[in-house]
Amino acid sequence: MPITPHVEKHFLASATVRDIVIGMADGLTVPFALAAGISGAVAANPKATGIVVTAGLAEIAAGSIAMGLGGYLAARTDFEHYSSERQREVRETLELPDQEEEEVAKVFRDYGLENEQIAPVVAAICADQNRWVDFMMRFELGLESPDPLRARRSALTIAASYIFGGLIPLAPYMVLPSVLNGLWFSVGITLIALLVFGYVKGHFTGIRPFRGGLQTVLTGGLAAAAAFFIARLIS
Amino acid sequence: MPITPHVEKHFLASATVRDIVIGMADGLTVPFALAAGISGAVAANPKATGIVVTAGLAEIAAGSIAMGLGGYLAARTDFEHYSSERQREVRETLELPDQEEEEVAKVFRDYGLENEQIAPVVAAICADQNRWVDFMMRFELGLESPDPLRARRSALTIAASYIFGGLIPLAPYMVLPSVLNGLWFSVGITLIALLVFGYVKGHFTGIRPFRGGLQTVLTGGLAAAAAFFIARLIS
């Protein structure tokens, strides 16, 4: 893969940062919104706090496993997809070498090169089968070789971030005796956590941090408001 | 972008299919797991069915909004990231043309070409600024131009798929009077739905359909089991 010295100037979020963002974004939002939604509906129930905490922890368990395994399977699928496409390209360079050479030439023709300029370039690339296949994978299909170890790491990072994010909005319901006190403290600390998370995420993904903070607060707020009104409506 | 006639032989899931898979995968799994988890914990409560349905619908509202807006923001960020990186490349071709020409040359050198072969290719690519910047975006940074309309479409597709997926496991609790009957019917129809979804998803993502079906059933089953035991443990 061609790497140039100044490539670091461009921001490209690492896979781990992306996994943390995926897990935390939903972990902070969905358990928060669910707990807020239910607490409005069951406030009159004597076991209200217990129901909210039970539902919240069940959601964290379900959400972290579903998202973690989802991340695992997505990374495995990427890896298998890359491998099978690569095998197909290897086969094609053996079975249809003329057609594959023409495809290499086509890439350069699209960049405005003349046939006389293209011929030596194509010959050099196709002289080595590995290099030829690498070229086709990257330039024809736009696929980069994925890291085979990523699946497990990705799953654990997403799940842990979801659990960490989800316990923040749930903590007040666990320590405060009244479900309505729990609700207000949960709203307070979760909005702060969403703001901080969005700010940091904005920094990492290259959008303006304050805008990033506002976006995550709005997402969490809208999700919680919708859950709250739906739960109110039907109970 | 170079497109060759036989490129269709390679499978590349469309953005819409991917959004449906993202929404349905979590929509089928998390509300199912949450409802199963709570139903075990509140079965003795006279309002058990009401609590499960309330929590389930609140989760669907929260989850669909969180995931839909998450998809919206991710697509917007991709688009803005591409635009800002492109502007930077345009600036660099004006301010540091020698360095940027050398980066084009480096791409071909890494494919084993000689300097005499590279010179005319670099000259042809760099003769047109647009083409030059396109080349850098694709070959140095590996970024493809994103569709500016994708954000809104992506948000709506993910949210709708989440709602559709989430209503399947919840339906039995809505129509059956006993929460335990609801639980068994929910487990039954959701396992079938997960199997069908995984089979179809496997077909679209290029993995073996039966293995795809097994994967989604396992994910949903594990998430539900974890939610069930956590809810049992604390109630």
Short mmCIF file of C-alpha atoms in Angstrom, two decimals:
data_model
loop_
_atom_site.label_atom_id
_atom_site.label_comp_id
_atom_site.label_asym_id
_atom_site.label_seq_id
_atom_site.Cartn_x
_atom_site.Cartn_y
_atom_site.Cartn_z
CA MET A 1 0.00 0.00 0.00
CA PRO A 2 1.54 3.33 -0.97
CA ILE A 3 2.16 5.48 2.09
CA THR A 4 3.59 8.97 1.68
CA PRO A 5 5.29 10.83 4.52
CA HIS A 6 2.73 13.60 4.70
CA VAL A 7 -0.28 11.26 4.86
CA GLU A 8 -0.45 11.70 8.65
CA LYS A 9 -1.63 15.27 8.15
CA HIS A 10 -4.93 13.86 6.97
CA PHE A 11 -7.12 12.65 9.74
CA LEU A 12 -8.21 9.03 9.54
CA ALA A 13 -9.89 7.75 12.72
CA SER A 14 -8.36 4.49 13.92
CA ALA A 15 -10.54 1.40 13.94
CA THR A 16 -10.51 1.34 17.76
CA VAL A 17 -11.69 4.94 18.08
CA ARG A 18 -14.49 4.15 15.62
CA ASP A 19 -15.54 1.10 17.65
CA ILE A 20 -15.58 3.11 20.89
CA VAL A 21 -17.70 5.78 19.20
CA ILE A 22 -20.14 3.15 17.84
CA GLY A 23 -20.57 1.51 21.25
CA MET A 24 -20.70 4.69 23.35
CA ALA A 25 -23.07 6.55 21.03
CA ASP A 26 -25.77 3.90 21.37
CA GLY A 27 -24.85 2.93 24.94
CA LEU A 28 -25.33 6.48 26.20
CA THR A 29 -28.49 7.03 24.18
CA VAL A 30 -30.70 3.93 24.18
CA PRO A 31 -30.55 2.82 27.86
CA PHE A 32 -30.97 6.49 28.84
CA ALA A 33 -33.97 6.94 26.60
CA LEU A 34 -35.50 3.63 27.64
CA ALA A 35 -35.10 4.33 31.37
CA ALA A 36 -36.52 7.84 30.96
CA GLY A 37 -39.39 6.49 28.89
CA ILE A 38 -40.36 3.76 31.34
CA SER A 39 -39.92 5.90 34.45
CA GLY A 40 -42.64 8.26 33.24
CA ALA A 41 -45.00 5.34 32.64
CA VAL A 42 -44.43 3.36 35.86
CA ALA A 43 -43.84 6.23 38.33
CA ALA A 44 -47.05 5.34 40.21
CA ASN A 45 -46.02 1.68 40.62
CA PRO A 46 -44.49 0.92 44.07
CA LYS A 47 -41.71 -1.07 42.40
CA ALA A 48 -41.02 1.68 39.82
CA THR A 49 -37.30 2.05 40.48
CA GLY A 50 -36.79 -1.72 40.39
CA ILE A 51 -38.61 -2.01 37.04
CA VAL A 52 -36.57 0.83 35.50
CA VAL A 53 -33.25 -0.62 36.70
CA THR A 54 -34.24 -4.14 35.60
CA ALA A 55 -35.27 -2.94 32.15
CA GLY A 56 -32.17 -0.74 31.89
CA LEU A 57 -29.73 -3.53 32.79
CA ALA A 58 -31.56 -6.00 30.53
CA GLU A 59 -31.25 -3.48 27.69
CA ILE A 60 -27.52 -2.98 28.38
CA ALA A 61 -26.99 -6.77 28.34
CA ALA A 62 -29.00 -7.21 25.16
CA GLY A 63 -27.61 -4.14 23.41
CA SER A 64 -23.94 -4.80 24.21
CA ILE A 65 -24.17 -8.42 23.04
CA ALA A 66 -26.18 -7.58 19.92
CA MET A 67 -23.84 -4.72 18.94
CA GLY A 68 -20.65 -6.55 19.92
CA LEU A 69 -21.57 -9.70 17.99
CA GLY A 70 -22.82 -7.51 15.15
CA GLY A 71 -19.40 -5.84 15.00
CA TYR A 72 -17.70 -9.24 15.16
CA LEU A 73 -19.75 -10.65 12.29
CA ALA A 74 -19.32 -7.49 10.20
CA ALA A 75 -15.54 -7.64 10.57
CA ARG A 76 -15.50 -11.39 9.78
CA THR A 77 -17.68 -10.80 6.71
CA ASP A 78 -15.33 -8.01 5.52
CA PHE A 79 -12.39 -10.34 5.90
CA GLU A 80 -14.07 -13.25 4.11
CA HIS A 81 -15.37 -10.97 1.39
CA TYR A 82 -11.87 -9.64 0.77
CA SER A 83 -10.40 -13.17 0.69
CA SER A 84 -12.99 -14.52 -1.73
CA GLU A 85 -12.72 -11.49 -4.05
CA ARG A 86 -8.94 -11.84 -3.98
CA GLN A 87 -9.16 -15.53 -4.91
CA ARG A 88 -11.45 -14.60 -7.77
CA GLU A 89 -8.98 -12.00 -9.04
CA VAL A 90 -6.12 -14.50 -8.79
CA ARG A 91 -8.18 -16.97 -10.85
CA GLU A 92 -9.02 -14.31 -13.41
CA THR A 93 -5.38 -13.29 -13.92
CA LEU A 94 -4.69 -16.96 -14.71
CA GLU A 95 -7.77 -17.71 -16.81
CA LEU A 96 -8.43 -14.37 -18.53
CA PRO A 97 -5.04 -12.61 -18.48
CA ASP A 98 -5.82 -10.48 -21.56
CA GLN A 99 -9.05 -9.17 -20.09
CA GLU A 100 -7.40 -8.43 -16.73
CA GLU A 101 -4.50 -6.64 -18.44
CA GLU A 102 -7.04 -4.57 -20.32
CA GLU A 103 -8.68 -3.66 -17.01
CA VAL A 104 -5.37 -2.38 -15.66
CA ALA A 105 -4.93 -0.36 -18.86
CA LYS A 106 -8.49 0.99 -18.51
CA VAL A 107 -7.68 2.50 -15.08
CA PHE A 108 -4.90 4.55 -16.64
CA ARG A 109 -6.86 5.37 -19.79
CA ASP A 110 -9.53 6.92 -17.54
CA TYR A 111 -6.83 9.20 -16.17
CA GLY A 112 -6.13 10.48 -19.68
CA LEU A 113 -3.04 8.50 -20.59
CA GLU A 114 -2.21 7.44 -24.17
CA ASN A 115 -1.83 3.79 -25.14
CA GLU A 116 1.94 4.15 -25.71
CA GLN A 117 2.35 5.48 -22.16
CA ILE A 118 0.11 2.79 -20.71
CA ALA A 119 1.78 -0.27 -22.25
CA PRO A 120 5.01 -0.28 -20.15
CA VAL A 121 3.06 0.52 -16.96
CA VAL A 122 0.68 -2.38 -17.53
CA ALA A 123 3.58 -4.69 -18.38
CA ALA A 124 5.40 -3.75 -15.14
CA ILE A 125 2.32 -4.24 -12.96
CA CYS A 126 1.30 -7.53 -14.59
CA ALA A 127 4.86 -8.94 -14.48
CA ASP A 128 4.31 -9.94 -10.86
CA GLN A 129 1.07 -11.79 -10.13
CA ASN A 130 0.84 -10.64 -6.52
CA ARG A 131 1.32 -7.00 -7.48
CA TRP A 132 -1.19 -7.40 -10.31
CA VAL A 133 -3.85 -8.80 -7.99
CA ASP A 134 -3.08 -6.12 -5.36
CA PHE A 135 -3.59 -3.49 -8.01
CA MET A 136 -6.95 -4.94 -9.09
CA MET A 137 -8.19 -5.24 -5.50
CA ARG A 138 -7.34 -1.67 -4.65
CA PHE A 139 -7.96 0.18 -7.92
CA GLU A 140 -10.72 -1.80 -9.58
CA LEU A 141 -12.68 -2.91 -6.50
CA GLY A 142 -11.55 -0.28 -3.98
CA LEU A 143 -10.98 -2.96 -1.31
CA GLU A 144 -8.21 -2.70 1.28
CA SER A 145 -6.82 -5.78 3.00
CA PRO A 146 -8.57 -6.03 6.39
CA ASP A 147 -6.85 -6.99 9.63
CA PRO A 148 -7.72 -10.64 10.48
CA LEU A 149 -7.54 -9.94 14.24
CA ARG A 150 -9.93 -7.01 14.05
CA ALA A 151 -13.16 -9.01 14.54
CA ARG A 152 -12.56 -10.06 18.14
CA ARG A 153 -11.02 -6.77 19.20
CA SER A 154 -13.85 -4.87 17.54
CA ALA A 155 -16.51 -6.96 19.32
CA LEU A 156 -14.97 -6.46 22.76
CA THR A 157 -14.39 -2.72 22.25
CA ILE A 158 -17.96 -2.09 21.07
CA ALA A 159 -19.52 -4.17 23.87
CA ALA A 160 -17.37 -2.60 26.62
CA SER A 161 -18.10 0.92 25.34
CA TYR A 162 -21.83 0.15 25.25
CA ILE A 163 -21.80 -1.15 28.84
CA PHE A 164 -19.73 1.80 30.08
CA GLY A 165 -21.97 4.30 28.28
CA GLY A 166 -25.18 2.57 29.41
CA LEU A 167 -24.28 2.50 33.12
CA ILE A 168 -23.97 6.31 33.24
CA PRO A 169 -27.70 7.09 32.74
CA LEU A 170 -28.69 4.11 34.89
CA ALA A 171 -26.54 4.93 37.93
CA PRO A 172 -28.91 7.56 39.44
CA TYR A 173 -31.84 5.09 39.44
CA MET A 174 -29.64 2.61 41.31
CA VAL A 175 -28.65 4.97 44.11
CA LEU A 176 -31.65 7.28 44.50
CA PRO A 177 -34.79 5.98 46.20
CA SER A 178 -37.41 7.83 44.11
CA VAL A 179 -37.79 7.09 40.42
CA LEU A 180 -38.51 10.76 39.62
CA ASN A 181 -35.34 11.91 41.40
CA GLY A 182 -33.52 9.22 39.47
CA LEU A 183 -35.02 10.53 36.23
CA TRP A 184 -33.88 14.13 36.78
CA PHE A 185 -30.37 13.16 37.84
CA SER A 186 -30.17 10.71 34.93
CA VAL A 187 -31.20 13.44 32.48
CA GLY A 188 -28.62 15.80 33.99
CA ILE A 189 -25.57 13.54 34.01
CA THR A 190 -26.45 11.96 30.67
CA LEU A 191 -26.75 15.33 28.93
CA ILE A 192 -23.33 16.26 30.31
CA ALA A 193 -21.91 12.88 29.27
CA LEU A 194 -23.43 13.25 25.76
CA LEU A 195 -21.97 16.74 25.46
CA VAL A 196 -18.50 15.57 26.50
CA PHE A 197 -18.72 12.48 24.31
CA GLY A 198 -19.88 14.49 21.29
CA TYR A 199 -17.13 17.05 21.86
CA VAL A 200 -14.42 14.36 22.02
CA LYS A 201 -15.95 12.46 19.10
CA GLY A 202 -16.06 15.69 17.05
CA HIS A 203 -12.37 16.16 17.77
CA PHE A 204 -11.59 12.63 16.54
CA THR A 205 -13.83 12.62 13.47
CA GLY A 206 -12.73 16.05 12.31
CA ILE A 207 -16.04 17.91 12.76
CA ARG A 208 -16.16 20.97 15.00
CA PRO A 209 -16.23 19.74 18.64
CA PHE A 210 -19.08 22.03 19.78
CA ARG A 211 -21.19 20.95 16.84
CA GLY A 212 -20.34 17.33 17.65
CA GLY A 213 -21.47 17.86 21.26
CA LEU A 214 -24.70 19.47 20.16
CA GLN A 215 -25.42 16.62 17.74
CA THR A 216 -25.10 13.87 20.35
CA VAL A 217 -27.17 15.83 22.90
CA LEU A 218 -29.90 16.33 20.31
CA THR A 219 -29.86 12.65 19.31
CA GLY A 220 -30.09 11.48 22.93
CA GLY A 221 -32.72 14.09 23.77
CA LEU A 222 -34.92 13.22 20.80
CA ALA A 223 -34.66 9.48 21.46
CA ALA A 224 -35.51 9.95 25.14
CA ALA A 225 -38.41 12.30 24.38
CA ALA A 226 -39.88 9.85 21.86
CA ALA A 227 -39.53 6.93 24.28
CA PHE A 228 -41.06 9.00 27.08
CA PHE A 229 -44.13 10.05 25.08
CA ILE A 230 -44.71 6.60 23.60
CA ALA A 231 -44.52 5.03 27.06
CA ARG A 232 -46.86 7.70 28.49
CA LEU A 233 -49.30 7.27 25.64
CA ILE A 234 -49.81 3.53 26.07
CA SER A 235 -49.68 3.21 29.85
CA MET B 1 -14.04 6.37 -11.42
CA PRO B 2 -12.91 3.46 -13.55
CA ILE B 3 -15.70 1.00 -14.11
CA THR B 4 -15.04 -2.15 -16.10
CA PRO B 5 -17.80 -4.20 -17.71
CA HIS B 6 -17.19 -7.33 -15.63
CA VAL B 7 -17.24 -5.48 -12.30
CA GLU B 8 -20.83 -6.60 -11.67
CA LYS B 9 -19.60 -10.15 -11.17
CA HIS B 10 -18.13 -9.00 -7.87
CA PHE B 11 -20.67 -8.55 -5.18
CA LEU B 12 -20.83 -5.14 -3.56
CA ALA B 13 -23.87 -4.65 -1.31
CA SER B 14 -25.74 -1.47 -2.13
CA ALA B 15 -25.90 1.23 0.51
CA THR B 16 -29.65 0.66 0.95
CA VAL B 17 -29.27 -3.07 1.56
CA ARG B 18 -26.58 -2.30 4.13
CA ASP B 19 -28.85 0.20 5.91
CA ILE B 20 -31.72 -2.31 6.01
CA VAL B 21 -29.36 -4.93 7.45
CA ILE B 22 -28.05 -2.49 10.09
CA GLY B 23 -31.56 -1.52 11.21
CA MET B 24 -33.14 -4.98 11.07
CA ALA B 25 -30.25 -6.74 12.81
CA ASP B 26 -30.56 -4.60 15.92
CA GLY B 27 -34.33 -4.11 15.62
CA LEU B 28 -35.00 -7.85 15.65
CA THR B 29 -32.49 -8.52 18.41
CA VAL B 30 -32.60 -5.80 21.08
CA PRO B 31 -36.39 -5.29 21.57
CA PHE B 32 -36.77 -9.10 21.49
CA ALA B 33 -34.06 -9.60 24.11
CA LEU B 34 -35.34 -6.76 26.26
CA ALA B 35 -38.95 -7.99 26.21
CA ALA B 36 -37.85 -11.55 26.98
CA GLY B 37 -35.58 -10.29 29.76
CA ILE B 38 -38.24 -8.18 31.45
CA SER B 39 -41.04 -10.72 31.04
CA GLY B 40 -39.12 -13.20 33.20
CA ALA B 41 -38.60 -10.58 35.89
CA VAL B 42 -42.11 -9.10 36.04
CA ALA B 43 -44.19 -12.23 35.30
CA ALA B 44 -45.71 -12.12 38.83
CA ASN B 45 -46.76 -8.47 38.44
CA PRO B 46 -50.46 -8.09 37.52
CA LYS B 47 -49.53 -5.48 34.91
CA ALA B 48 -46.73 -7.65 33.49
CA THR B 49 -47.88 -7.58 29.85
CA GLY B 50 -48.38 -3.82 29.97
CA ILE B 51 -44.89 -3.25 31.36
CA VAL B 52 -43.27 -5.48 28.72
CA VAL B 53 -45.15 -3.79 25.86
CA THR B 54 -44.42 -0.31 27.25
CA ALA B 55 -40.72 -1.06 27.64
CA GLY B 56 -40.59 -2.71 24.22
CA LEU B 57 -42.24 0.20 22.41
CA ALA B 58 -40.12 2.72 24.31
CA GLU B 59 -37.02 0.78 23.26
CA ILE B 60 -38.17 0.70 19.62
CA ALA B 61 -38.75 4.48 19.70
CA ALA B 62 -35.40 5.15 21.35
CA GLY B 63 -33.45 2.65 19.28
CA SER B 64 -34.88 3.68 15.91
CA ILE B 65 -34.21 7.37 16.57
CA ALA B 66 -30.74 6.77 18.01
CA MET B 67 -29.73 4.49 15.15
CA GLY B 68 -31.41 6.56 12.43
CA LEU B 69 -29.83 9.82 13.60
CA GLY B 70 -26.56 7.98 14.13
CA GLY B 71 -26.68 6.86 10.50
CA TYR B 72 -27.57 10.39 9.40
CA LEU B 73 -24.66 11.94 11.27
CA ALA B 74 -22.23 9.26 10.09
CA ALA B 75 -23.17 9.88 6.45
CA ARG B 76 -22.93 13.68 6.93
CA THR B 77 -19.53 13.30 8.58
CA ASP B 78 -18.31 11.11 5.70
CA PHE B 79 -19.44 13.72 3.23
CA GLU B 80 -17.86 16.62 5.12
CA HIS B 81 -14.68 14.66 5.69
CA TYR B 82 -14.41 13.95 1.95
CA SER B 83 -15.04 17.62 1.08
CA SER B 84 -12.48 18.97 3.53
CA GLU B 85 -9.83 16.42 2.48
CA ARG B 86 -10.50 17.27 -1.15
CA GLN B 87 -10.06 20.99 -0.48
CA ARG B 88 -6.80 20.24 1.26
CA GLU B 89 -5.57 18.23 -1.72
CA VAL B 90 -6.57 21.05 -4.11
CA ARG B 91 -4.59 23.48 -1.95
CA GLU B 92 -1.58 21.19 -1.87
CA THR B 93 -1.49 20.76 -5.65
CA LEU B 94 -1.31 24.57 -5.86
CA GLU B 95 1.10 25.21 -2.99
CA LEU B 96 3.34 22.15 -3.08
CA PRO B 97 3.04 20.87 -6.66
CA ASP B 98 6.47 19.17 -6.62
CA GLN B 99 5.68 17.22 -3.48
CA GLU B 100 2.26 16.20 -4.79
CA GLU B 101 3.75 15.12 -8.14
CA GLU B 102 6.26 13.04 -6.21
CA GLU B 103 3.38 11.40 -4.32
CA VAL B 104 1.75 10.40 -7.62
CA ALA B 105 5.10 9.00 -8.75
CA LYS B 106 5.46 7.12 -5.46
CA VAL B 107 2.20 5.22 -6.07
CA PHE B 108 3.63 3.82 -9.32
CA ARG B 109 7.10 3.24 -7.90
CA ASP B 110 5.51 1.02 -5.25
CA TYR B 111 4.08 -1.05 -8.10
CA GLY B 112 7.62 -1.64 -9.38
CA LEU B 113 7.76 0.85 -12.26
CA GLU B 114 10.98 2.56 -13.36
CA ASN B 115 11.36 6.34 -13.25
CA GLU B 116 11.43 6.57 -17.08
CA GLN B 117 8.08 4.77 -17.24
CA ILE B 118 6.61 6.89 -14.45
CA ALA B 119 7.46 10.35 -15.79
CA PRO B 120 4.93 10.47 -18.69
CA VAL B 121 2.20 8.92 -16.51
CA VAL B 122 2.71 11.53 -13.78
CA ALA B 123 2.78 14.31 -16.35
CA ALA B 124 -0.52 13.14 -17.88
CA ILE B 125 -2.29 12.82 -14.52
CA CYS B 126 -1.01 16.18 -13.22
CA ALA B 127 -1.83 18.03 -16.45
CA ASP B 128 -5.44 18.34 -15.31
CA GLN B 129 -5.93 19.57 -11.74
CA ASN B 130 -9.27 17.85 -11.26
CA ARG B 131 -7.89 14.53 -12.42
CA TRP B 132 -4.80 15.04 -10.27
CA VAL B 133 -6.88 15.66 -7.13
CA ASP B 134 -9.20 12.71 -7.99
CA PHE B 135 -6.15 10.50 -8.24
CA MET B 136 -4.79 11.63 -4.85
CA MET B 137 -8.18 11.19 -3.15
CA ARG B 138 -8.61 7.67 -4.44
CA PHE B 139 -5.05 6.33 -4.54
CA GLU B 140 -3.31 8.13 -1.71
CA LEU B 141 -6.18 8.46 0.76
CA GLY B 142 -8.45 5.64 -0.44
CA LEU B 143 -11.53 7.89 -0.25
CA GLU B 144 -14.45 7.60 -2.67
CA SER B 145 -16.78 10.52 -3.33
CA PRO B 146 -19.87 9.97 -1.15
CA ASP B 147 -23.44 10.61 -2.28
CA PRO B 148 -24.65 13.91 -0.73
CA LEU B 149 -28.26 12.65 -0.56
CA ARG B 150 -27.30 9.50 1.28
CA ALA B 151 -27.59 10.91 4.84
CA ARG B 152 -31.36 11.43 4.87
CA ARG B 153 -32.14 8.26 2.95
CA SER B 154 -29.83 6.28 5.21
CA ALA B 155 -31.48 7.65 8.38
CA LEU B 156 -35.00 6.81 7.21
CA THR B 157 -34.05 3.33 5.97
CA ILE B 158 -32.28 2.39 9.20
CA ALA B 159 -35.09 3.76 11.42
CA ALA B 160 -37.87 2.08 9.41
CA SER B 161 -36.01 -1.25 9.38
CA TYR B 162 -35.48 -1.02 13.15
CA ILE B 163 -39.19 -0.34 13.77
CA PHE B 164 -40.29 -3.12 11.43
CA GLY B 165 -37.83 -5.58 12.99
CA GLY B 166 -38.72 -4.54 16.54
CA LEU B 167 -42.49 -4.95 16.12
CA ILE B 168 -42.12 -8.65 15.21
CA PRO B 169 -40.98 -9.87 18.68
CA LEU B 170 -43.36 -7.45 20.40
CA ALA B 171 -46.52 -8.43 18.54
CA PRO B 172 -47.28 -11.58 20.61
CA TYR B 173 -47.24 -9.60 23.88
CA MET B 174 -49.72 -7.17 22.36
CA VAL B 175 -52.28 -9.79 21.35
CA LEU B 176 -51.89 -12.54 23.96
CA PRO B 177 -53.29 -12.00 27.47
CA SER B 178 -50.58 -13.83 29.46
CA VAL B 179 -47.01 -12.56 29.49
CA LEU B 180 -45.60 -16.12 29.50
CA ASN B 181 -47.65 -17.08 26.45
CA GLY B 182 -46.40 -13.86 24.86
CA LEU B 183 -42.83 -14.83 25.71
CA TRP B 184 -43.03 -18.28 24.08
CA PHE B 185 -44.72 -16.99 20.93
CA SER B 186 -42.24 -14.10 20.78
CA VAL B 187 -39.30 -16.51 21.03
CA GLY B 188 -40.83 -18.69 18.31
CA ILE B 189 -41.63 -16.06 15.70
CA THR B 190 -38.44 -14.09 16.40
CA LEU B 191 -36.23 -17.15 15.93
CA ILE B 192 -37.96 -17.80 12.61
CA ALA B 193 -37.60 -14.11 11.64
CA LEU B 194 -33.90 -14.11 12.64
CA LEU B 195 -33.33 -17.25 10.60
CA VAL B 196 -35.03 -15.79 7.51
CA PHE B 197 -33.28 -12.44 7.98
CA GLY B 198 -29.87 -14.09 8.43
CA TYR B 199 -30.48 -16.29 5.38
CA VAL B 200 -31.40 -13.30 3.18
CA LYS B 201 -28.57 -11.19 4.65
CA GLY B 202 -26.11 -14.01 3.97
CA HIS B 203 -27.27 -14.08 0.36
CA PHE B 204 -26.68 -10.32 0.03
CA THR B 205 -23.34 -10.13 1.84
CA GLY B 206 -21.89 -13.15 0.08
CA ILE B 207 -21.62 -15.51 3.05
CA ARG B 208 -23.35 -18.89 2.96
CA PRO B 209 -27.08 -18.28 3.67
CA PHE B 210 -27.46 -21.11 6.23
CA ARG B 211 -24.42 -19.90 8.12
CA GLY B 212 -25.84 -16.35 7.99
CA GLY B 213 -29.13 -17.62 9.41
CA LEU B 214 -27.36 -19.49 12.19
CA GLN B 215 -25.29 -16.40 13.07
CA THR B 216 -28.27 -14.09 13.52
CA VAL B 217 -30.20 -16.71 15.52
CA LEU B 218 -27.19 -17.17 17.81
CA THR B 219 -26.75 -13.41 18.24
CA GLY B 220 -30.41 -12.88 19.09
CA GLY B 221 -30.49 -15.93 21.34
CA LEU B 222 -27.38 -14.92 23.29
CA ALA B 223 -28.59 -11.35 23.72
CA ALA B 224 -32.00 -12.52 24.94
CA ALA B 225 -30.52 -15.11 27.30
CA ALA B 226 -28.18 -12.52 28.82
CA ALA B 227 -31.00 -10.01 29.26
CA PHE B 228 -33.24 -12.71 30.77
CA PHE B 229 -30.68 -13.85 33.36
CA ILE B 230 -29.61 -10.33 34.31
CA ALA B 231 -33.25 -9.32 34.80
CA ARG B 232 -33.93 -12.50 36.83
CA LEU B 233 -30.85 -11.96 38.96
CA ILE B 234 -31.72 -8.46 40.10
CA SER B 235 -35.49 -8.74 40.48
#
